[in-house]
Coordinates of C-alpha atoms (C1' of nucleotides) in Angstrom, one line a residue:
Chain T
X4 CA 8.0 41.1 -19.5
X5 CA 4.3 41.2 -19.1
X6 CA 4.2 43.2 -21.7
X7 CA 6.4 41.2 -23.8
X8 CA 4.3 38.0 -22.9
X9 CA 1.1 39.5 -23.9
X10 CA 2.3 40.3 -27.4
X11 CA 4.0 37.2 -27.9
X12 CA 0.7 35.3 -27.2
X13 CA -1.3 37.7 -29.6
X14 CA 1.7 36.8 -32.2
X15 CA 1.2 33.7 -31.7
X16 CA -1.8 32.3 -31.7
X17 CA -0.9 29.3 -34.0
X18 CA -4.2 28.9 -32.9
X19 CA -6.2 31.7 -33.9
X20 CA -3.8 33.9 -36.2
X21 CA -5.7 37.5 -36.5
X22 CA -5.9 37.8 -40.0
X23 CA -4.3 41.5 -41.5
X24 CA -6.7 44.0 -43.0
X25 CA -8.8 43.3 -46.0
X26 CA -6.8 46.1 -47.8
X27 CA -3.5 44.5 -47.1
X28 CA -4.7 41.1 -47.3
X29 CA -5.6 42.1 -51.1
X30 CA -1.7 42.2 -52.1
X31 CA -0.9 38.7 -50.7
X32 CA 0.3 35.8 -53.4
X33 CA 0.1 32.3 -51.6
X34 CA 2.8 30.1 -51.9
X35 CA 3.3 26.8 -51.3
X36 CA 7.2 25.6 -49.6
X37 CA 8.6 22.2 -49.8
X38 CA 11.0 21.5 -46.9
X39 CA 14.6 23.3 -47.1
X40 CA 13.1 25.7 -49.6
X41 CA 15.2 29.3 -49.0
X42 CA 13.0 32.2 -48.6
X43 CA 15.5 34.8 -48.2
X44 CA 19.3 35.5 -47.3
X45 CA 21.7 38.0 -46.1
X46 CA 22.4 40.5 -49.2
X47 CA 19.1 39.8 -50.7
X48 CA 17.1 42.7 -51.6
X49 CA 14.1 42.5 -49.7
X50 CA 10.7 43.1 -51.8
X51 CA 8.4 41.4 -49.9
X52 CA 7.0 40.9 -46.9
X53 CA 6.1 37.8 -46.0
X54 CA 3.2 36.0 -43.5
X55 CA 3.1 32.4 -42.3
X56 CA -0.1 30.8 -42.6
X57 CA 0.8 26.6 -42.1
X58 CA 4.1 24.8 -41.7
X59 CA 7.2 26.6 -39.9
X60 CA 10.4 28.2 -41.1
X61 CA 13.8 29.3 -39.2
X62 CA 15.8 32.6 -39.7
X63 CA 19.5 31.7 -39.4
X64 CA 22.8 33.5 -39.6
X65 CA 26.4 32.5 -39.9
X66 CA 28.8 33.7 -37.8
X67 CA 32.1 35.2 -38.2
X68 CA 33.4 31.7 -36.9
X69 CA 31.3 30.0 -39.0
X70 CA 28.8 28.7 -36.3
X71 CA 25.0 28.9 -37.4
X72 CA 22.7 30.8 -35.0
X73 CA 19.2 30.2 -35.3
X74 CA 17.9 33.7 -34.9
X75 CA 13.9 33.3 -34.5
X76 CA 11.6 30.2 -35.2
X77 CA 8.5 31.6 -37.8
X78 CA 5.3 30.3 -37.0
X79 CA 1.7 29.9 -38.6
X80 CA 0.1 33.9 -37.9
X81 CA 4.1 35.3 -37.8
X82 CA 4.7 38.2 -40.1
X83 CA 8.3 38.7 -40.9
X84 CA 10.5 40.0 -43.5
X85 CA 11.3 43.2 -41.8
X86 CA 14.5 44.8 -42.9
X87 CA 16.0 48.3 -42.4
X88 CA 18.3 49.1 -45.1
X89 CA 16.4 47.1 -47.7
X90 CA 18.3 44.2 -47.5
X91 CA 17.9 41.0 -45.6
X92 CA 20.5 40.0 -42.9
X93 CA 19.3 36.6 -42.2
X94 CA 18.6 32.9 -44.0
X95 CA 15.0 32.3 -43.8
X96 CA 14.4 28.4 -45.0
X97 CA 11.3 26.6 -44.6
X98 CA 11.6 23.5 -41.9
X99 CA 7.9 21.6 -42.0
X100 CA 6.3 20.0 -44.6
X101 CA 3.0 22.1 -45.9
X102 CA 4.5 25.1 -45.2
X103 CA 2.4 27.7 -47.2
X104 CA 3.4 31.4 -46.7
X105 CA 1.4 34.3 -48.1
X106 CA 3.7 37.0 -49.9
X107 CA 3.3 41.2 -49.9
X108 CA 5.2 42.9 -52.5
X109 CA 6.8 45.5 -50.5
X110 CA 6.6 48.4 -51.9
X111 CA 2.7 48.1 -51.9
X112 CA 2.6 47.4 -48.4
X113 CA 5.0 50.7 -48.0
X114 CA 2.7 52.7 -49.7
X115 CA -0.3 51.4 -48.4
X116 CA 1.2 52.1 -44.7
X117 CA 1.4 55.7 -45.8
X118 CA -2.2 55.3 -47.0
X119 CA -4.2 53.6 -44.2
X120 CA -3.8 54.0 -41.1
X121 CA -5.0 50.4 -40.4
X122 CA -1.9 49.3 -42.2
X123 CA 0.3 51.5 -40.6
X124 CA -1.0 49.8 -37.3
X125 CA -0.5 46.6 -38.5
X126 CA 2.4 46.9 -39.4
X127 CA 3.4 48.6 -36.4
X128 CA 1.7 45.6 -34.3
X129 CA 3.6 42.7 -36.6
X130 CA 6.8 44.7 -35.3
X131 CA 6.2 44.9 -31.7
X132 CA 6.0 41.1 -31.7
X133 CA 8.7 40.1 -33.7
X134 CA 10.4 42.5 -30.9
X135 CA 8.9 40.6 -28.1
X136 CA 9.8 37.4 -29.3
X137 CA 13.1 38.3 -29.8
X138 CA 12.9 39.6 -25.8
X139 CA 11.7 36.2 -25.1
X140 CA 14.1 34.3 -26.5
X141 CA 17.0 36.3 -25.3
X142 CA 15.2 35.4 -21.2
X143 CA 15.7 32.4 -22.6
X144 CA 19.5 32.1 -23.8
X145 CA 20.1 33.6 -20.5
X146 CA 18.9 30.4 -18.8
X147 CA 21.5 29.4 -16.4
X148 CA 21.9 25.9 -17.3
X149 CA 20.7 23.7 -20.1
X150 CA 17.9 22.4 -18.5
X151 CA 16.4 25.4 -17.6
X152 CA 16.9 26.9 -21.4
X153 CA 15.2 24.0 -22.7
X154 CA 12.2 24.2 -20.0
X155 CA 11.7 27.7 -21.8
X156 CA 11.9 26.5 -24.8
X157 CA 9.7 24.2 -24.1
X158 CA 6.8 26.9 -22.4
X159 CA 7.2 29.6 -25.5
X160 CA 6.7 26.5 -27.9
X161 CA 3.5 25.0 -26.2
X162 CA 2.1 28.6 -26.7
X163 CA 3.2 29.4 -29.9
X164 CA 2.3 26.1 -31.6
X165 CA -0.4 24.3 -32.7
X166 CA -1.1 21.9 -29.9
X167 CA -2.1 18.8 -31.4
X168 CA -5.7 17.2 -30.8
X169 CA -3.7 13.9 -28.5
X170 CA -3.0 17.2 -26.7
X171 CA 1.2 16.3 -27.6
X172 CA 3.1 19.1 -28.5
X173 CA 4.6 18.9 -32.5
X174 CA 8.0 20.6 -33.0
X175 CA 8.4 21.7 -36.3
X176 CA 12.4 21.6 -35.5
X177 CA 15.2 19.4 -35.6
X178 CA 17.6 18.9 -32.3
X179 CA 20.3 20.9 -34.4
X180 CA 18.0 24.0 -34.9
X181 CA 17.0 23.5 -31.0
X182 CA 20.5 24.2 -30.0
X183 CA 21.4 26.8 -32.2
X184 CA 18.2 28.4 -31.0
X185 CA 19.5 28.0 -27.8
X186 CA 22.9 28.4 -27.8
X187 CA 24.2 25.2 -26.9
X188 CA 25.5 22.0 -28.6
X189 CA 23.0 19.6 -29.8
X190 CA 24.3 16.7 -27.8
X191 CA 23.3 19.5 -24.5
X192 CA 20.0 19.3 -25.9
X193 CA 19.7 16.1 -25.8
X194 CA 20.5 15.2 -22.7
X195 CA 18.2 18.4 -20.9
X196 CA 15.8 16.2 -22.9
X197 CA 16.6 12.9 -21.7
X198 CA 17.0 14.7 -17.9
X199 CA 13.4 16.2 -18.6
X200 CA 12.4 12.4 -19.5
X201 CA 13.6 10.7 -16.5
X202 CA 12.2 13.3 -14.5
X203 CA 8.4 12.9 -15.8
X204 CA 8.4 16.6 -16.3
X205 CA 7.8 15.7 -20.1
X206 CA 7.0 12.5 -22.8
X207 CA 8.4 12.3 -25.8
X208 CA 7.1 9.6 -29.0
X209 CA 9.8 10.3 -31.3
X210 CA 11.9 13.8 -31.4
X211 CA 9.5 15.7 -32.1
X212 CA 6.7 14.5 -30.7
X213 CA 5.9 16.0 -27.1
X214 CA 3.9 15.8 -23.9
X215 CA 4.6 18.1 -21.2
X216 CA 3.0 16.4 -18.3
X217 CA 4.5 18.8 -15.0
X218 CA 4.2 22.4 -16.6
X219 CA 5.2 23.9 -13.1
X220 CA 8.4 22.2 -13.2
X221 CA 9.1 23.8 -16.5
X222 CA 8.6 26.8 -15.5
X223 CA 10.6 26.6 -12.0
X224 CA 13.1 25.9 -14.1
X225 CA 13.2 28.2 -16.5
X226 CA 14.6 31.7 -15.7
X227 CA 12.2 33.2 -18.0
X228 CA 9.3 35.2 -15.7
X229 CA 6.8 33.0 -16.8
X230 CA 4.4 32.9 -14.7
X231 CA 3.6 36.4 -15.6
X232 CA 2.6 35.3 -19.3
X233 CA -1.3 35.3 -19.7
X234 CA -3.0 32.4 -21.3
X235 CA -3.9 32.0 -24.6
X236 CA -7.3 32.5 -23.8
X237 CA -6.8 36.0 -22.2
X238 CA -5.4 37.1 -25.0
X239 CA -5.0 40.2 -24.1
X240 CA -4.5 43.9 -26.0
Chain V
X6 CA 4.5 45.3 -24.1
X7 CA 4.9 48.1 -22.1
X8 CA 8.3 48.1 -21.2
X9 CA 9.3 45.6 -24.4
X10 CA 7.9 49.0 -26.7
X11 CA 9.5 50.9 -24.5
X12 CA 12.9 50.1 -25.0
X13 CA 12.8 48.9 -28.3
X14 CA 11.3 51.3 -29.8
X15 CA 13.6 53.7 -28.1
X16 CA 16.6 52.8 -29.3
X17 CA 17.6 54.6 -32.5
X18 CA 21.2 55.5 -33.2
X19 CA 23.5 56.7 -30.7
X20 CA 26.1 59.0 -32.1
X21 CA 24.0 61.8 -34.3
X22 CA 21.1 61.0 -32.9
X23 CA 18.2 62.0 -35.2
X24 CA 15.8 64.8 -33.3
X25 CA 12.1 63.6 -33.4
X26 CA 10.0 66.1 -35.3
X27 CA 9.3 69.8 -34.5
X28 CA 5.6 69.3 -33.1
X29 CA 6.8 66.2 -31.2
X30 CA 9.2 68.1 -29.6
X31 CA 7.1 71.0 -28.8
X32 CA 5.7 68.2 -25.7
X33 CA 9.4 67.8 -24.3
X34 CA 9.9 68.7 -20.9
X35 CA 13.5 68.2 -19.9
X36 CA 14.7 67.3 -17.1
X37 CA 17.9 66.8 -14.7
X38 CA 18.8 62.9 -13.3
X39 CA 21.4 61.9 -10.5
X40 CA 23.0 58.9 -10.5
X41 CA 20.7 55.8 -8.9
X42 CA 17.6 57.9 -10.0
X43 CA 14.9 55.4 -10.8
X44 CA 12.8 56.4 -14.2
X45 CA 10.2 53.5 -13.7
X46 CA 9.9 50.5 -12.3
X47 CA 8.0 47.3 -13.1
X48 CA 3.9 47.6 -12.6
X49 CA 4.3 51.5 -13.2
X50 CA 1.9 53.3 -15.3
X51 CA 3.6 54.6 -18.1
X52 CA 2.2 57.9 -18.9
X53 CA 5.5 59.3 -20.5
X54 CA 7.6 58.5 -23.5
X55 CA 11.3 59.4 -22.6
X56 CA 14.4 60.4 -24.9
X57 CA 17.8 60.3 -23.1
X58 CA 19.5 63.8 -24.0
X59 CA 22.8 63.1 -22.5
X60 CA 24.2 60.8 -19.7
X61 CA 23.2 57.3 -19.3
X62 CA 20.4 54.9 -17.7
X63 CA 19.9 50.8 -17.8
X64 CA 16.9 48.7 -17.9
X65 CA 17.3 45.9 -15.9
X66 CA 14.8 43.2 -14.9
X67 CA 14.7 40.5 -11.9
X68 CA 14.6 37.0 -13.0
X69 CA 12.5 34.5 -10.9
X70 CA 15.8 33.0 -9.2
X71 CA 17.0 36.6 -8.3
X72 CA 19.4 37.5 -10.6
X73 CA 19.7 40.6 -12.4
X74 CA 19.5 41.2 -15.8
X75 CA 20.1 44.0 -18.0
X76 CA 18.0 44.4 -20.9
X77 CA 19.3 47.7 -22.5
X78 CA 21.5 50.6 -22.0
X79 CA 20.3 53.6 -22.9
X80 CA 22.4 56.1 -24.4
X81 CA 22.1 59.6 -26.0
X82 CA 19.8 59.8 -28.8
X83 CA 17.6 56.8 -27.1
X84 CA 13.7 57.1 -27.0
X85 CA 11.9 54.4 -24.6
X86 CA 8.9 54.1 -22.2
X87 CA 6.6 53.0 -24.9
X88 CA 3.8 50.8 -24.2
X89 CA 1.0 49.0 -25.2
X90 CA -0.7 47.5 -22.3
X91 CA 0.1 50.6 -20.4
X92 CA 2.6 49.3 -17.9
X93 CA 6.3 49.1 -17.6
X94 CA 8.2 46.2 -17.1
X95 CA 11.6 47.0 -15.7
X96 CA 13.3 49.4 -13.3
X97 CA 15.1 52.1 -15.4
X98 CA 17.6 53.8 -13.5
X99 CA 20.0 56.5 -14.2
X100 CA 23.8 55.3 -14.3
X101 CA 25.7 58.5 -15.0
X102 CA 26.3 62.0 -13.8
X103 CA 24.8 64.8 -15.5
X104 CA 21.9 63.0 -17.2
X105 CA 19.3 64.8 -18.6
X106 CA 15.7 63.2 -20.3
X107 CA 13.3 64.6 -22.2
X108 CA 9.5 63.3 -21.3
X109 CA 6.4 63.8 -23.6
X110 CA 3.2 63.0 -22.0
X111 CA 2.2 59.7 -23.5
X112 CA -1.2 60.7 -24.0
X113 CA 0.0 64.0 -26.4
X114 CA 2.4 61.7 -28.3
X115 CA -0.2 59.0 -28.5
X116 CA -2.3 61.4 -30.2
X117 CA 0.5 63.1 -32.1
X118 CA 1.3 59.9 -34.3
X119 CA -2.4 59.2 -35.0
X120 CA -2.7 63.0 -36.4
X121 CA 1.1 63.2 -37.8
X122 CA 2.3 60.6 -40.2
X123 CA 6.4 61.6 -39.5
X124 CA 5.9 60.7 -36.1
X125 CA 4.2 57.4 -36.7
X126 CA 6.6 57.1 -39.4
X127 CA 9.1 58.0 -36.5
X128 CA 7.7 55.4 -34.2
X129 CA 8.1 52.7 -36.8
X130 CA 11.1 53.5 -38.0
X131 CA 12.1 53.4 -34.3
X132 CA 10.6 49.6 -33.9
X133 CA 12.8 48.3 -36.7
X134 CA 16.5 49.9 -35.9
X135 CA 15.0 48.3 -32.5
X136 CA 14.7 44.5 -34.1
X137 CA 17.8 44.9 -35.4
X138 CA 19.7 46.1 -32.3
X139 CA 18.0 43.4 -30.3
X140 CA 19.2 40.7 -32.5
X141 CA 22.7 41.9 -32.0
X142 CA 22.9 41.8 -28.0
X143 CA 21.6 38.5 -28.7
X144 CA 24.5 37.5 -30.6
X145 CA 26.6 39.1 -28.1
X146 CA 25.2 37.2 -25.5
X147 CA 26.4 34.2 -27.9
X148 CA 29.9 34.3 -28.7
X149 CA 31.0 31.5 -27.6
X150 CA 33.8 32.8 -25.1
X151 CA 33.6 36.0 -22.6
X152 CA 36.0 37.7 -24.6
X153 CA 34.4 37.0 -27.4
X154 CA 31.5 38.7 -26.0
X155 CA 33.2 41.8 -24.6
X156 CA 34.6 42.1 -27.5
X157 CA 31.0 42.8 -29.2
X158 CA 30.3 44.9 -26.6
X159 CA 33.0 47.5 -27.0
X160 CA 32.6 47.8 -30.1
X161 CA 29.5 48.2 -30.0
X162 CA 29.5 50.8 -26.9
X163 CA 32.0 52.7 -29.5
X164 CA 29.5 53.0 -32.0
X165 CA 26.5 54.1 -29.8
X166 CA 28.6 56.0 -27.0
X167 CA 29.9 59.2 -27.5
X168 CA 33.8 59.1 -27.8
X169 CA 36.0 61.4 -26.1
X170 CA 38.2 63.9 -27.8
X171 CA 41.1 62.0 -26.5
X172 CA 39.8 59.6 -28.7
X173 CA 38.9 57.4 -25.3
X174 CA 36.1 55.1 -25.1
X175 CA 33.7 56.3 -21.6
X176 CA 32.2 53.2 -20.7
X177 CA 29.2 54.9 -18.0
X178 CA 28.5 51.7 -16.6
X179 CA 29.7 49.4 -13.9
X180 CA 32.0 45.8 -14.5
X181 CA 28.8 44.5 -12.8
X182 CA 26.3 46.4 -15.5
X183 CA 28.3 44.7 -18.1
X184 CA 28.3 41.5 -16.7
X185 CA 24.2 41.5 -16.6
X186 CA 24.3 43.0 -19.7
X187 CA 26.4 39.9 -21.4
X188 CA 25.0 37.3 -18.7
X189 CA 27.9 36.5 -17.3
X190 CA 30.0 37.0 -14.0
X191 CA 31.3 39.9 -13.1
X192 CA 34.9 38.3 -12.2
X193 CA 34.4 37.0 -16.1
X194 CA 34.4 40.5 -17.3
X195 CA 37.3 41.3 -15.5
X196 CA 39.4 38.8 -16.7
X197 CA 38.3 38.8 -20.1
X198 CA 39.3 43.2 -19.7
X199 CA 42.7 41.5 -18.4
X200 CA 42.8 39.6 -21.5
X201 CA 42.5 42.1 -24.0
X202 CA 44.7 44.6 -22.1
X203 CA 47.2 42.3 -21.8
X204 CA 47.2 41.5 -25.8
X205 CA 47.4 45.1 -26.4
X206 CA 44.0 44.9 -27.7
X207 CA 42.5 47.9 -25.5
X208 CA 44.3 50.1 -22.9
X209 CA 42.5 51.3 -20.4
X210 CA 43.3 54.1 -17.5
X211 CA 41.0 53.3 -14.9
X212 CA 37.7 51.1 -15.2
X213 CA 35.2 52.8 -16.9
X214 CA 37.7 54.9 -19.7
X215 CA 38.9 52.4 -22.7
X216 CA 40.7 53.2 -25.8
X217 CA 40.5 51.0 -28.5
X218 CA 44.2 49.7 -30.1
X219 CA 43.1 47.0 -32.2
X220 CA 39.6 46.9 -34.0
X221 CA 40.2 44.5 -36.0
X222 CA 41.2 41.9 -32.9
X223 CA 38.1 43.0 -31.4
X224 CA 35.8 42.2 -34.5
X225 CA 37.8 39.0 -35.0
X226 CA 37.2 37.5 -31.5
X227 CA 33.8 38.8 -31.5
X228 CA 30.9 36.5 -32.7
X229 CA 29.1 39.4 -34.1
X230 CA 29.1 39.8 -37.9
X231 CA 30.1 43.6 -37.4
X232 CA 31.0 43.7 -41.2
X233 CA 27.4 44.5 -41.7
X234 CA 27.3 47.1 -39.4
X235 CA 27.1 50.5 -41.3
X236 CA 28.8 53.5 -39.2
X237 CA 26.7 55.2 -36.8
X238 CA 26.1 58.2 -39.7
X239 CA 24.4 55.8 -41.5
X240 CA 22.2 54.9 -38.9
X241 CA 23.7 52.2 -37.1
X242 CA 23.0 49.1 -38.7
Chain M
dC16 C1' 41.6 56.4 10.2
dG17 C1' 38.0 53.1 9.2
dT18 C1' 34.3 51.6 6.1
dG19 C1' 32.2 50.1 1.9
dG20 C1' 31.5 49.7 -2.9
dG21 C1' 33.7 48.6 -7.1
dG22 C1' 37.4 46.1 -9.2
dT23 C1' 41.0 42.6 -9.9
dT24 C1' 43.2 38.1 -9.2
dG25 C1' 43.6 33.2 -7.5
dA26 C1' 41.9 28.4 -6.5
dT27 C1' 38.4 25.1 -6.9
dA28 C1' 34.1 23.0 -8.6
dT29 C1' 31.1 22.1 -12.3
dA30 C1' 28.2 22.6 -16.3
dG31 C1' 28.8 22.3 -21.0
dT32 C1' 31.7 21.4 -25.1
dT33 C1' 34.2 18.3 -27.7
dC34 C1' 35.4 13.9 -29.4
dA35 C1' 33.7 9.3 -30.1
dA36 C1' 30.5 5.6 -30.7
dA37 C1' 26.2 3.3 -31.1
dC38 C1' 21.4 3.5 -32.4
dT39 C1' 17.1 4.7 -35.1
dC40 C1' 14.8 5.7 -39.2
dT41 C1' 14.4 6.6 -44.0
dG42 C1' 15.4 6.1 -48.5
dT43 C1' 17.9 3.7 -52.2
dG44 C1' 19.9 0.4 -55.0
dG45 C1' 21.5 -4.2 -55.8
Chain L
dC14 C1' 13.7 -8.2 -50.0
dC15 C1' 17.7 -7.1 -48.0
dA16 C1' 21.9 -4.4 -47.6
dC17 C1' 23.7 -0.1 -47.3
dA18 C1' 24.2 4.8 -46.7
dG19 C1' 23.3 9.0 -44.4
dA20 C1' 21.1 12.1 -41.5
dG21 C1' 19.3 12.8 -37.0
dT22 C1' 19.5 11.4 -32.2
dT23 C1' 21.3 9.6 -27.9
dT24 C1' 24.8 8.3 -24.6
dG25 C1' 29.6 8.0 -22.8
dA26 C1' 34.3 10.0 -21.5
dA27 C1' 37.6 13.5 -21.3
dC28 C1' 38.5 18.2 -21.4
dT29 C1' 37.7 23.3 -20.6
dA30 C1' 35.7 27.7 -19.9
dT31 C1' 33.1 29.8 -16.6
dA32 C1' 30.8 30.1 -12.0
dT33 C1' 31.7 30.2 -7.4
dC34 C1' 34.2 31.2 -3.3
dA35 C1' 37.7 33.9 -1.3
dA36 C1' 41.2 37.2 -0.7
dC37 C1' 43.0 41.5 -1.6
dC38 C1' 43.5 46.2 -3.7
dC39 C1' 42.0 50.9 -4.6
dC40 C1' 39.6 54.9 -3.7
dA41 C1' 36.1 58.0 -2.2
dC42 C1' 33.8 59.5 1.8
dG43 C1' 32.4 60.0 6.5

DNA sequence: CGTGGGGTTGATATAGTTCAAACTCTGTGG
DNA sequence: CCACAGAGTTTGAACTATATCAACCCCACG
């Protein structure tokens, strides 16, 4: 999962989102999202392509049993959108306030791909990512116990979000989207949480508002190979 | 990345699986497997790109408390061993008799797809189906019961395996594959095979050949919204 | 014959779901 | 200004699916 690690931080970077191509960057349409706001949903026919730049969105899907699984958290620097027949299998919805997405018309991206190879790549890149964040967060539904998903959870969020300047962690989700993330019932959450608490391994102002104060005993707990991720810093590739 | 590209990106369709392009496949060297073989292991170099050719392998990965996970089967039709850092991540390891690979130096394909646009067209193409596919063993991983989840996974392994003319299902890995695979134990598996045999959902003669008797039980109990899955002609899903 | 790996089945323990209730916070209307 | 409603969160108690431990079967193989 180095590999996987490595690309996830790049992804990442709510911190310092590499910006696409000039080229590609010329086809974007900024929009602004208020909370709830549906980008996209299964049927849909997907013409764009779409990048986060602030604020956070969830891709859901329902299940045949009418559960909601929370498929992959979108972050500021994501590119998503993907699709392989054309049409969009997922809910995307917008879950912060100031959420502002930039949009690519896709059929100019497609062509563009074909044109520069610095596209192509891009794209190529964008995909890679979304794969290895999927990788991640299937490490992390394989968690034995609750605890020990939510301890990842935890570790891929502190990377992948903007870590406030108090140095707290901001989730841009709700408990609700937590456990469907994670595959476990929001009252599980809540207690790993309140376990986490009593334990000092974290701090919590509010639910969504987070310090993680023993970062070792997150990642002892989670099954996820951690300690093979780089740093943000080392950004690596 | 390495071994996240790798399999990912290897993984297109299963049953008519699509040849890569003449000059791609002018670097193929093929060659012969026995069962236990091991392909690559984590912290190899990864100077080849691999497409499975007939028989079966699994990538599996060692979590930090010890347990095995499978990450991917790889069937016929399967490209893997991309990379971007250069390195693999998991063991790869043949599973069935009379497996025969394909391997293309990485370096010739490397500089195939910056020359060719098919293959880079290929790669990408690859990356998607590969987003796609991972999404749904995540979703298997989910269902909310084991025989939920072994559900999904037959009928998956019906779309992406090669079905006998006896109209049999050859499953060509172990109850303990499976069980990594689906993140659960391996007496689970069993029971949940008990389950549907005894419903007269699946009859099986021995444990590794399965026929399917009811696909519509199997689709029912499994989480997986397989009504969106296209048949394997079309390019599995 | 034994031996060992894979597979199945049973009994028990436990983590997590489910059902239920209380609590916080926010917004809204009297 | 306060009462109220509703969504999100937390905690408790009972129940349940699965992990775990253990025994046994089957078969290939030396």
């Amino acid at each position: 999962l180095d590999t996987v690690a490595q690309i996830e931080i790049g992804t990442v970077a709510g911190r310092s989102p590499r910006r696409p191509a000039g080229a590609f960057e010329n086809l974007a349409r900024v929009n602004r999202h208020r909370v709830g706001e549906t980008l996209h949903y299964p049927g849909k026919e997907a013409h764009y392509l779409y990048r986060m730049i602030t604020g956070a969105a969830r891709e859901t899907i329902l299940t045949a049993d009418g559960r909601r699984q929370v498929v992959d958290f979108l972050l500021p620097g994501d590119l998503f959108g993907f699709t392989v027949a054309g049409k969009h299998e997922f809910f995307a919805e917008v879950i912060a306030e100031n959420t502002t997405i930039a949009r690519y018309p896709r059929s100019d991206a497609q062509r563009l791909t074909e044109l520069d190879a610095a596209a192509e790549r891009l794209m190529s890149e964008a995909a890679l990512k979304t794969i290895s964040r999927l990788r991640t967060h299937m490490m992390l539904m394989r968690g034995c116990t609750a605890v020990g998903k939510l301890s990842g959870f935890l570790l891929e969020m502190a990377q992948r979000s903007v870590v406030l300047p108090s140095d707290g962690l901001a989730l841009p989700m709700s408990r609700y989207d937590i456990a469907d993330y994670l595959s476990v019932a929001v009252e599980t959450v809540s207690r790993a949480f309140s376990v986490l608490r009593r334990e000092a391994t974290v701090a919590v102002a509010g639910p969504r508002l987070v310090w993680i104060l023993d970062r070792g005993a997150l990642i002892r707990r989670s099954a996820v190979p951690w300690h093979r991720m780089v740093t943000p810093d080392q950004d690596a590739y």
